[in-house]
Coordinates of C-alpha atoms in Angstrom, one line a residue:
Chain A
X1 CA 25.9 25.1 -3.7
X2 CA 24.0 23.3 -6.4
X3 CA 22.4 20.4 -6.4
X4 CA 21.0 18.9 -9.8
X5 CA 18.8 15.9 -8.3
X6 CA 17.0 14.3 -6.0
X7 CA 19.8 11.8 -4.6
X8 CA 22.1 14.8 -4.0
X9 CA 19.4 17.0 -2.4
X10 CA 18.5 14.1 -0.3
X11 CA 21.8 13.0 1.1
X12 CA 22.3 16.9 2.0
X13 CA 19.1 17.4 3.8
X14 CA 19.7 14.1 5.6
X15 CA 23.0 15.4 7.1
X16 CA 21.3 18.7 8.2
X17 CA 18.2 16.8 9.9
X18 CA 21.0 14.6 11.7
X19 CA 22.3 18.0 13.6
X20 CA 18.8 18.6 14.6
X21 CA 18.3 21.7 11.6
X22 CA 14.8 22.8 10.7
X23 CA 14.6 22.5 6.9
X24 CA 12.9 25.5 5.1
X25 CA 11.9 25.6 0.9
X26 CA 11.3 28.6 -1.4
X27 CA 10.2 26.7 -4.4
X28 CA 10.3 29.1 -7.7
X29 CA 10.5 28.9 -11.4
X30 CA 13.8 31.0 -11.6
X31 CA 14.0 34.7 -13.0
X32 CA 14.3 35.7 -9.2
X33 CA 12.6 39.1 -8.2
X34 CA 12.4 40.8 -5.0
X35 CA 9.3 39.1 -4.2
X36 CA 11.1 35.9 -4.1
X37 CA 14.0 37.5 -2.3
X38 CA 11.5 38.4 0.7
X39 CA 10.3 34.7 0.8
X40 CA 13.8 33.6 1.1
X41 CA 14.7 35.9 3.9
X42 CA 11.1 34.6 5.3
X43 CA 12.6 31.2 5.3
X44 CA 16.2 32.1 6.9
X45 CA 14.6 34.1 9.7
X46 CA 12.7 30.9 10.7
X47 CA 14.4 28.1 9.6
X48 CA 18.3 26.6 10.1
X49 CA 18.8 25.4 6.5
X50 CA 17.1 27.1 3.3
X51 CA 16.9 25.7 0.0
X52 CA 15.5 27.6 -2.9
X53 CA 14.5 25.4 -5.6
X54 CA 14.8 26.5 -9.3
X55 CA 12.7 24.4 -11.8
X56 CA 10.1 25.6 -14.8
X57 CA 7.9 22.8 -14.5
X58 CA 6.4 21.9 -17.7
X59 CA 3.6 20.1 -16.7
X60 CA 2.1 23.4 -15.4
X61 CA 2.4 24.9 -18.6
X62 CA -0.9 24.4 -20.6
X63 CA 0.7 26.5 -23.7
X64 CA 3.6 25.4 -25.3
X65 CA 4.7 29.0 -26.2
X66 CA 4.6 30.7 -22.4
X67 CA 6.9 27.4 -21.8
X68 CA 9.2 28.3 -24.3
X69 CA 9.0 32.3 -23.3
X70 CA 9.1 31.7 -19.8
X71 CA 12.2 33.8 -18.6
X72 CA 15.4 32.0 -17.7
X73 CA 18.2 33.3 -15.7
X74 CA 19.9 30.8 -13.8
X75 CA 23.3 32.6 -13.4
X76 CA 21.8 35.5 -12.4
X77 CA 19.4 33.8 -9.9
X78 CA 22.2 31.8 -8.7
X79 CA 24.1 35.2 -7.7
X80 CA 20.9 36.8 -5.6
X81 CA 21.2 33.2 -3.7
X82 CA 24.5 33.7 -2.6
X83 CA 23.4 33.5 1.3
X84 CA 21.3 30.0 1.2
X85 CA 22.4 26.9 2.0
X86 CA 21.3 24.9 -1.0
X87 CA 20.2 25.6 -4.6
X88 CA 18.1 22.7 -6.3
X89 CA 18.3 22.9 -9.9
X90 CA 16.9 19.6 -11.1
X91 CA 16.5 18.7 -14.9
X92 CA 13.2 17.7 -16.4
X93 CA 14.2 14.1 -16.9
X94 CA 15.3 14.2 -13.3
X95 CA 12.1 15.0 -12.1
X96 CA 9.9 12.7 -14.5
X97 CA 12.1 9.9 -15.3
X98 CA 10.9 7.7 -17.9
X99 CA 7.7 5.4 -16.6
X100 CA 6.9 8.5 -14.6
X101 CA 2.9 8.1 -14.1
X102 CA 1.8 9.8 -10.8
X103 CA -0.1 13.2 -10.1
X104 CA -1.9 15.3 -7.2
X105 CA -5.4 16.5 -8.0
X106 CA -7.6 18.8 -5.9
X107 CA -11.5 19.5 -7.3
X108 CA -13.3 22.6 -6.6
X109 CA -10.4 24.8 -5.9
X110 CA -8.9 24.3 -9.0
X111 CA -11.7 24.6 -11.6
X112 CA -12.1 28.1 -11.1
X113 CA -10.4 31.4 -12.1
X114 CA -6.8 30.4 -13.3
X115 CA -7.5 26.8 -13.6
X116 CA -10.8 27.3 -16.1
X117 CA -8.1 29.4 -18.1
X118 CA -5.0 27.2 -17.8
X119 CA -6.2 23.5 -18.0
X120 CA -3.9 21.1 -16.2
X121 CA -1.7 23.8 -14.7
X122 CA -2.8 23.3 -11.1
X123 CA -2.4 19.6 -11.5
X124 CA 0.8 20.0 -12.5
X125 CA 1.8 22.4 -9.9
X126 CA 0.5 20.8 -7.1
X127 CA 2.3 16.9 -8.4
X128 CA 5.8 19.2 -8.7
X129 CA 5.0 21.0 -5.3
X130 CA 4.5 17.7 -3.6
X131 CA 7.4 16.2 -5.1
X132 CA 9.7 19.1 -3.7
X133 CA 8.4 18.5 -0.1
X134 CA 9.1 15.2 -0.5
X135 CA 12.7 15.1 -1.7
X136 CA 13.6 18.5 0.4
X137 CA 12.5 17.1 3.7
X138 CA 11.0 20.5 4.2
X139 CA 9.6 21.5 7.8
X140 CA 8.3 24.8 6.0
X141 CA 7.9 25.9 2.7
X142 CA 7.1 29.6 1.5
X143 CA 4.9 31.1 -1.4
X144 CA 3.6 34.1 -2.2
X145 CA 0.6 35.7 -2.3
X146 CA 0.6 37.0 -5.8
X147 CA -0.3 33.0 -6.6
X148 CA -3.2 33.6 -4.6
X149 CA -5.6 30.8 -6.0
X150 CA -2.3 28.5 -5.8
X151 CA -1.7 29.3 -2.2
X152 CA -5.0 28.0 -1.1
X153 CA -4.6 25.2 -3.5
X154 CA -1.3 24.3 -1.7
X155 CA -2.8 24.7 1.7
X156 CA -5.3 22.5 0.6
X157 CA -3.5 19.4 -0.3
X158 CA -0.8 19.8 2.2
X159 CA -3.6 19.5 4.7
X160 CA -5.7 16.8 2.5
X161 CA -2.3 14.8 2.4
X162 CA -1.1 15.3 5.8
X163 CA 2.2 16.4 4.3
X164 CA 4.4 17.2 7.0
X165 CA 5.1 20.8 6.0
X166 CA 3.6 24.2 7.4
X167 CA 3.1 26.3 4.8
X168 CA 3.9 30.3 5.2
X169 CA 3.1 32.7 2.8
X170 CA 4.3 36.4 2.4
X171 CA 2.7 39.5 0.9
X172 CA 2.8 40.5 -3.1
X173 CA 5.6 43.0 -3.6
X174 CA 5.1 45.6 -5.8
X175 CA 6.8 48.3 -8.3
X176 CA 6.5 51.9 -6.8
X177 CA 3.7 52.5 -9.2
X178 CA 2.0 49.5 -8.1
X179 CA 2.5 46.7 -10.4
X180 CA 3.1 43.1 -8.8
X181 CA 6.6 42.1 -9.3
X182 CA 6.3 38.8 -11.9
X183 CA 9.2 37.3 -13.8
X184 CA 6.5 37.7 -16.5
X185 CA 6.8 41.7 -16.2
X186 CA 10.3 41.3 -18.0
X187 CA 8.4 40.4 -21.2
X188 CA 6.5 43.5 -21.0
X189 CA 7.1 46.0 -24.0
X190 CA 7.9 49.6 -22.5
X191 CA 4.6 51.2 -23.5
X192 CA 3.1 48.4 -22.0
X193 CA 5.1 48.3 -18.9
X194 CA 4.0 51.9 -18.7
X195 CA 0.2 51.1 -18.6
X196 CA 0.7 47.8 -16.6
X197 CA 0.1 49.4 -13.3
X198 CA -3.4 50.4 -14.4
X199 CA -4.2 46.6 -13.4
X200 CA -3.5 47.3 -9.6
X201 CA -5.0 50.6 -9.7
X202 CA -8.2 49.5 -11.1
X203 CA -8.7 46.7 -8.9
X204 CA -8.2 49.0 -5.7
X205 CA -11.1 51.2 -7.1
X206 CA -13.1 47.9 -7.6
X207 CA -12.2 47.0 -4.4
X208 CA -13.1 50.3 -2.6
X209 CA -16.7 50.7 -4.8
X210 CA -17.4 47.1 -3.1
X211 CA -16.3 47.9 0.2
X212 CA -18.5 51.4 0.0
X213 CA -21.8 49.3 -0.7
X214 CA -21.8 49.3 -5.0
X215 CA -23.4 45.9 -5.8
X216 CA -20.3 43.5 -6.4
X217 CA -22.0 42.4 -9.8
X218 CA -21.8 46.5 -11.0
X219 CA -18.6 46.7 -9.4
X220 CA -17.1 44.1 -11.1
X221 CA -18.2 45.1 -14.4
X222 CA -17.4 49.0 -14.3
X223 CA -13.8 47.4 -13.8
X224 CA -13.5 45.2 -16.4
X225 CA -14.9 48.2 -18.5
X226 CA -12.2 50.2 -17.0
X227 CA -9.4 47.7 -18.0
X228 CA -10.8 47.6 -21.5
X229 CA -10.5 50.7 -21.6
X230 CA -6.9 51.0 -20.9
X231 CA -5.8 48.9 -23.0
X232 CA -6.3 45.4 -21.2
X233 CA -7.3 42.2 -23.3
X234 CA -8.3 40.0 -23.4
X235 CA -9.4 39.9 -19.5
X236 CA -9.8 36.0 -18.4
X237 CA -11.4 37.5 -15.1
X238 CA -11.8 39.8 -12.6
X239 CA -13.6 38.2 -9.7
X240 CA -14.6 38.8 -6.1
X241 CA -14.2 35.1 -3.9
X242 CA -14.0 34.1 -0.6
X243 CA -10.5 34.3 0.2
X244 CA -9.8 30.4 0.8
X245 CA -12.5 28.5 -1.2
X246 CA -12.9 31.2 -3.8
X247 CA -16.5 30.6 -4.1
X248 CA -17.7 33.9 -6.0
X249 CA -19.0 36.4 -3.6
X250 CA -22.7 37.9 -4.5
X251 CA -22.6 40.4 -1.6
X252 CA -20.3 41.5 1.3
X253 CA -21.4 38.9 4.1
X254 CA -19.9 39.7 8.0
X255 CA -17.2 37.6 9.0
X256 CA -16.2 36.7 5.3
X257 CA -12.8 37.9 4.0
X258 CA -13.2 38.3 0.1
X259 CA -10.7 38.7 -2.3
X260 CA -11.0 40.2 -5.9
X261 CA -8.7 38.7 -8.4
X262 CA -7.7 39.3 -11.8
X263 CA -5.9 37.9 -14.9
X264 CA -5.6 40.3 -18.3
X265 CA -3.7 40.3 -20.9
X266 CA -1.5 43.5 -22.0
X267 CA 0.2 43.5 -25.5
X268 CA -0.3 39.4 -25.0
X269 CA 1.5 39.1 -21.8
X270 CA -0.9 37.7 -19.1
X271 CA -0.5 39.5 -15.6
X272 CA -2.5 38.3 -12.6
X273 CA -2.8 40.2 -9.2
X274 CA -5.2 39.9 -6.4
X275 CA -6.3 42.4 -3.5
X276 CA -8.1 41.9 -0.2
X277 CA -11.7 43.7 -0.4
Chain B
X1 CA -1.8 2.2 22.5
X2 CA -4.7 3.2 20.5
X3 CA -4.7 6.5 18.3
X4 CA -7.6 8.1 16.8
X5 CA -6.6 10.7 14.8
X6 CA -3.5 12.3 13.0
X7 CA -2.7 14.8 15.7
X8 CA -2.5 11.8 18.3
X9 CA -0.4 10.0 15.9
X10 CA 1.9 12.9 14.6
X11 CA 2.8 14.0 18.3
X12 CA 3.8 10.2 19.1
X13 CA 5.8 9.7 16.2
X14 CA 7.5 13.1 17.1
X15 CA 8.8 12.1 20.3
X16 CA 10.2 8.7 18.9
X17 CA 11.5 10.7 16.1
X18 CA 13.4 12.6 18.9
X19 CA 15.1 9.7 20.0
X20 CA 16.4 8.8 16.3
X21 CA 14.0 5.7 16.4
X22 CA 13.1 4.2 12.8
X23 CA 9.5 4.5 12.1
X24 CA 7.8 1.1 10.4
X25 CA 4.5 1.0 9.1
X26 CA 2.1 -1.6 8.4
X27 CA -1.3 -0.1 6.8
X28 CA -4.5 -2.8 7.0
X29 CA -8.1 -2.5 6.3
X30 CA -8.5 -4.9 9.9
X31 CA -9.8 -8.6 9.9
X32 CA -6.3 -9.3 10.5
X33 CA -4.9 -12.8 9.4
X34 CA -1.7 -14.4 9.7
X35 CA -0.7 -12.5 6.3
X36 CA -1.0 -9.3 8.1
X37 CA 1.4 -10.6 11.1
X38 CA 4.0 -11.3 8.9
X39 CA 3.9 -7.6 7.6
X40 CA 4.0 -6.7 11.5
X41 CA 7.1 -9.3 12.3
X42 CA 9.3 -8.0 9.1
X43 CA 8.4 -4.5 10.3
X44 CA 9.6 -5.4 14.0
X45 CA 12.8 -7.0 13.1
X46 CA 13.9 -3.4 10.9
X47 CA 12.4 -0.6 12.5
X48 CA 12.6 0.5 16.4
X49 CA 8.9 1.4 16.3
X50 CA 6.1 0.0 14.7
X51 CA 2.3 1.6 13.8
X52 CA -0.4 -0.6 12.4
X53 CA -3.0 1.3 10.7
X54 CA -6.6 0.1 10.6
X55 CA -9.3 1.9 8.5
X56 CA -11.5 0.5 6.0
X57 CA -11.1 3.1 3.3
X58 CA -14.7 4.1 1.6
X59 CA -13.0 6.0 -1.2
X60 CA -11.0 2.5 -2.5
X61 CA -14.8 0.7 -2.5
X62 CA -16.5 1.0 -5.8
X63 CA -19.4 -0.8 -4.5
X64 CA -21.5 0.1 -1.6
X65 CA -22.2 -3.6 -0.6
X66 CA -18.7 -4.8 -1.0
X67 CA -18.1 -1.8 1.7
X68 CA -20.7 -2.7 4.1
X69 CA -20.0 -6.6 4.3
X70 CA -16.1 -5.9 4.5
X71 CA -15.4 -7.7 8.1
X72 CA -14.9 -5.6 10.9
X73 CA -12.9 -6.9 14.2
X74 CA -11.3 -4.7 15.8
X75 CA -11.3 -6.2 19.2
X76 CA -9.8 -9.1 17.7
X77 CA -7.5 -7.1 16.0
X78 CA -6.3 -5.1 18.8
X79 CA -5.5 -8.2 20.6
X80 CA -3.4 -9.5 17.8
X81 CA -1.5 -6.6 17.9
X82 CA -0.2 -6.7 21.5
X83 CA 3.4 -5.9 20.5
X84 CA 3.3 -3.1 18.4
X85 CA 4.0 0.8 19.3
X86 CA 1.0 2.4 18.0
X87 CA -2.4 1.2 16.8
X88 CA -3.9 3.8 14.4
X89 CA -7.9 3.5 13.9
X90 CA -8.9 6.7 12.6
X91 CA -12.8 7.6 11.8
X92 CA -13.7 8.4 8.2
X93 CA -14.3 12.1 9.2
X94 CA -10.9 12.5 10.5
X95 CA -9.4 11.1 7.1
X96 CA -11.6 13.3 4.9
X97 CA -13.0 15.8 7.0
X98 CA -15.2 18.5 5.3
X99 CA -13.8 20.6 2.5
X100 CA -11.4 17.7 1.6
X101 CA -10.4 17.7 -2.0
X102 CA -7.5 16.2 -3.2
X103 CA -6.4 12.8 -4.7
X104 CA -3.4 11.0 -5.8
X105 CA -3.7 9.3 -9.5
X106 CA -1.4 7.4 -11.3
X107 CA -2.2 6.3 -14.9
X108 CA -1.0 3.5 -16.8
X109 CA -0.8 1.0 -13.9
X110 CA -4.0 1.2 -12.5
X111 CA -6.1 1.1 -16.0
X112 CA -5.9 -2.5 -15.9
X113 CA -6.7 -6.0 -13.8
X114 CA -8.2 -4.9 -10.9
X115 CA -8.4 -1.1 -12.3
X116 CA -10.7 -2.3 -15.2
X117 CA -13.1 -4.2 -12.9
X118 CA -13.0 -1.7 -9.6
X119 CA -13.2 2.0 -11.0
X120 CA -11.6 4.9 -8.7
X121 CA -10.3 1.7 -6.4
X122 CA -6.7 2.5 -6.8
X123 CA -6.7 6.5 -6.9
X124 CA -8.7 6.1 -3.1
X125 CA -5.9 3.6 -2.1
X126 CA -3.0 5.8 -3.3
X127 CA -4.3 8.7 -2.0
X128 CA -5.3 7.1 1.8
X129 CA -1.9 5.2 1.4
X130 CA 0.2 8.7 0.7
X131 CA -1.9 10.3 3.5
X132 CA -0.9 7.5 5.8
X133 CA 2.7 8.0 5.1
X134 CA 2.4 11.6 5.8
X135 CA 0.7 11.1 9.0
X136 CA 3.0 8.4 10.4
X137 CA 6.2 9.6 9.2
X138 CA 7.0 6.5 8.4
X139 CA 10.7 5.4 7.2
X140 CA 9.6 1.7 6.1
X141 CA 6.6 0.6 5.1
X142 CA 4.9 -3.3 4.7
X143 CA 2.6 -4.7 2.2
X144 CA 1.6 -8.2 1.3
X145 CA 2.2 -9.6 -2.3
X146 CA -1.1 -11.1 -2.2
X147 CA -2.4 -7.6 -3.9
X148 CA 0.5 -7.5 -6.4
X149 CA -1.1 -4.9 -8.8
X150 CA -1.6 -2.6 -5.5
X151 CA 2.1 -3.0 -4.7
X152 CA 3.6 -1.7 -8.0
X153 CA 1.3 1.1 -7.8
X154 CA 2.5 2.1 -4.3
X155 CA 6.4 1.8 -5.5
X156 CA 5.4 3.7 -8.4
X157 CA 3.6 6.8 -6.7
X158 CA 6.2 6.4 -3.6
X159 CA 9.1 6.8 -6.0
X160 CA 7.2 9.1 -8.3
X161 CA 6.0 11.6 -5.4
X162 CA 9.4 11.3 -3.7
X163 CA 7.8 10.6 -0.6
X164 CA 10.4 9.2 1.6
X165 CA 9.4 5.7 2.8
X166 CA 10.9 2.9 1.7
X167 CA 8.5 0.1 0.2
X168 CA 9.2 -3.7 1.4
X169 CA 6.9 -6.4 0.5
X170 CA 6.1 -9.7 2.1
X171 CA 5.3 -12.9 0.4
X172 CA 1.6 -14.4 0.1
X173 CA 0.7 -16.6 3.3
X174 CA -1.5 -19.2 2.1
X175 CA -3.4 -21.9 3.8
X176 CA -2.3 -25.6 4.3
X177 CA -4.8 -26.2 1.0
X178 CA -3.1 -23.3 -0.7
X179 CA -5.8 -20.9 -0.5
X180 CA -3.8 -17.2 -0.2
X181 CA -5.1 -15.6 3.6
X182 CA -7.5 -13.2 2.9
X183 CA -9.7 -10.9 5.0
X184 CA -12.9 -11.9 2.2
X185 CA -12.4 -15.5 3.3
X186 CA -14.5 -15.1 6.2
X187 CA -17.2 -14.9 4.1
X188 CA -17.1 -18.0 2.0
X189 CA -19.4 -20.6 2.6
X190 CA -18.2 -24.1 3.8
X191 CA -18.6 -25.4 0.5
X192 CA -17.2 -22.7 -1.5
X193 CA -14.3 -22.5 1.1
X194 CA -13.5 -26.3 0.1
X195 CA -13.5 -25.4 -3.5
X196 CA -11.7 -21.9 -3.0
X197 CA -8.1 -23.6 -3.0
X198 CA -9.0 -24.5 -6.8
X199 CA -8.0 -21.1 -7.7
X200 CA -4.3 -21.3 -6.8
X201 CA -4.2 -25.1 -8.0
X202 CA -5.7 -23.8 -11.5
X203 CA -3.4 -21.0 -11.4
X204 CA -0.1 -23.4 -10.7
X205 CA -1.4 -25.6 -13.5
X206 CA -1.5 -22.6 -16.0
X207 CA 2.0 -21.5 -14.5
X208 CA 3.7 -24.6 -15.6
X209 CA 2.0 -25.3 -18.7
X210 CA 3.4 -21.5 -19.6
X211 CA 6.8 -22.2 -18.2
X212 CA 6.6 -25.8 -20.6
X213 CA 6.0 -23.9 -23.5
X214 CA 2.6 -24.0 -23.9
X215 CA 1.2 -20.5 -25.8
X216 CA 0.6 -18.1 -23.2
X217 CA -3.1 -17.2 -24.9
X218 CA -4.0 -20.9 -24.8
X219 CA -3.0 -21.6 -21.2
X220 CA -5.0 -18.7 -20.0
X221 CA -7.9 -20.6 -21.9
X222 CA -7.5 -23.6 -20.8
X223 CA -7.2 -22.1 -17.2
X224 CA -10.4 -19.7 -17.1
X225 CA -12.2 -23.2 -18.4
X226 CA -10.6 -24.9 -16.1
X227 CA -11.8 -22.1 -13.0
X228 CA -15.6 -22.2 -14.7
X229 CA -15.7 -25.8 -14.4
X230 CA -15.0 -25.9 -10.9
X231 CA -17.8 -23.3 -10.2
X232 CA -15.6 -19.9 -10.5
X233 CA -17.4 -17.2 -12.0
X234 CA -17.7 -14.7 -13.2
X235 CA -13.8 -14.9 -13.9
X236 CA -13.0 -11.1 -14.1
X237 CA -9.4 -12.0 -15.1
X238 CA -6.5 -14.9 -15.6
X239 CA -3.8 -12.6 -17.2
X240 CA -0.2 -13.2 -17.3
X241 CA 1.7 -10.0 -17.4
X242 CA 5.1 -8.3 -17.2
X243 CA 5.6 -8.5 -12.8
X244 CA 6.4 -4.7 -12.4
X245 CA 4.3 -2.8 -15.5
X246 CA 1.6 -5.5 -15.7
X247 CA 1.4 -4.9 -19.2
X248 CA 0.0 -8.1 -20.8
X249 CA 2.4 -10.7 -22.1
X250 CA 2.3 -12.7 -25.3
X251 CA 5.5 -14.7 -24.7
X252 CA 8.2 -15.8 -22.7
X253 CA 11.0 -13.2 -23.3
X254 CA 14.3 -13.7 -21.7
X255 CA 15.1 -11.6 -18.7
X256 CA 11.5 -10.6 -18.0
X257 CA 9.7 -11.7 -14.7
X258 CA 6.3 -12.6 -15.3
X259 CA 3.3 -13.0 -12.9
X260 CA -0.2 -14.5 -13.3
X261 CA -2.7 -12.8 -12.0
X262 CA -6.5 -13.8 -11.2
X263 CA -9.4 -12.5 -10.0
X264 CA -12.8 -14.5 -9.7
X265 CA -16.0 -14.8 -7.6
X266 CA -17.3 -18.0 -5.6
X267 CA -20.3 -17.9 -4.4
X268 CA -20.5 -14.1 -4.7
X269 CA -17.1 -13.6 -3.1
X270 CA -14.8 -12.0 -5.3
X271 CA -11.2 -13.5 -4.4
X272 CA -8.0 -12.5 -6.4
X273 CA -4.3 -14.3 -6.4
X274 CA -1.1 -14.1 -8.1
X275 CA 2.4 -16.4 -8.3
X276 CA 5.2 -16.1 -10.2
X277 CA 5.9 -17.6 -13.3

C-alpha cells in the first residue's frame, strides 16, 4: 500500500501498534537495488510490519545538478517492494510545508569527509531521518554500511536525542567485480562502468598495505596515485579513520577499529565506498 | 518516584505503555510554583500517567551568572509533586554524556525577542525538549504561556520534526498584584518585588491603547518610557507581534491575533511577560 503523507502513514501505524506489532523502517531515496532489498529482508526478519520510504530529499543535495539527475524509478521501485506493509512516498511539500523552519545538526562527525565536500548534506539527512522516525513510529530502522559516515551520524543523533528507535546496519552489497551497489551506478557510461570496480580493488590494496605495516600516510598517497592512474578524478578523499568517530588515524592502534573511506569521481559520476582495515 | 536517568525513565514508561496508559509530560527547571502545578493538574486531567521533569538545562543559559544563580529547591519541588507518577531529575552528565554532538535548530522564530538577547538559548531549549519527548515517550506535553515565544518554537519544531507529541499550553498565573509567577521572582529584593507588578500594569495600559486605536509604535514608545520611569532597565524589548510568527506588527489587521511581549530587568533580575492584545 502506498502512503503519500504523514497523516496516512501515522493512521496506518497507529492501527498496527494497537495490535502490539513492531514496526521496521527502511528509509531510501528510491532507485532501489539489491542493497536496499537486503535491508528490507533484514527488517522483515525482525519486525511484524515493515515500511519503506522513498523520498529524494532535496535538503541533503548541495548540488542542484545532482538533485535533478538523481535516478528516479517509482513504478519499478514499487514493484520490487511487493512484500512490504507500507510504501511511504511523500511529496516535497508534504515533508516541508510552508513555514517549515527546523533542522537537526550534528557537530564534529559531520565536518569531515563527505561533510567537507557536501556542505549541508548531513544536516539535511539528519533532519529528514528524524522526521521519518517520528512519522513512522518505527521501533527499528535499517541503513546500509555503504554510507558509513551517514550511519555513524544517524547512530549519534539517535542516541543524543533519545529517539526511541534501534538502528541496525547491513553490509554493503557488491557486484561480482567488486563495485559497491549504488543508485548512482546507473549514471556510469559503459566504459566508466568497466573501470569503476578499480575503486574497491585499490582500496583493498591500500587496506592490505596498512595491515601489513606500511605507514598510513604513505599507503594513502600510493592509493590516490593508483586511483588517478586508472582515471578517477577529482578524488575528494581517500582516508583512514577511526570507524566510529571518523577522526583520521595516523597509525594502527591496538583495540581501535579503522575504516578506509573514499570518494572519487569517474566520468563526473561521484562514487563512494568504504571497507574495514 | 524519582528517576535519575533515561534508562530508568524509559523502563518505567515502557511498563505503563504496555497497559495502554497515556503519558503526560511537564518539563520544568524546578523552583516550582503554582504556574507549574497548574500544568501538572492539566496533565493529570488528560493523561493516565504524569511525569514531571526537573532539569536546569545548562545549554539554554547564555549567561554563566544566570545559570549559577538560577533557583534550585529539589526537596521542596519533590514535596509539591507528591501526586505525580514519576519525577525525572537527571544529572547534566546523564543528559549530555561525553561525545554528545547534536542540536535542534529553529530558524526565524528564534532570531527575535528573547533569541536576540539570549544567543543559543532557544537551540538549547529545543534540543533538551526534543530529548525529553524521546525519553519520556510522552503523548502530551504541557507548557506555560508565560514563555510565549518558547511555546511557539516548541509547537514549530514538534510539527516540523513530526514528533508524536501533542502540545498543550496553559495560561500564565499571576500574583494578586498582577506579577506573572516565575521562579526568578524569588531573586527580587523586597523593594523591587513591590515595583515588579508595574511591568504587567504598563503592558495592560499599552495593550488598551493599541486596541483603542493608538498607533502601535507610539504606544510602545510610551510604554517603554513608563517602564523606565518606574525603574525598569535595561528594557530588552516591549514588542507587539503576530501571536504565532512573532513578526513585529505595525498595525492592527482584522483576523490577526497580536501579542504584546516584554523583557526588562529590575534590580538586575530579568523579568518577562506577555499578554494578548
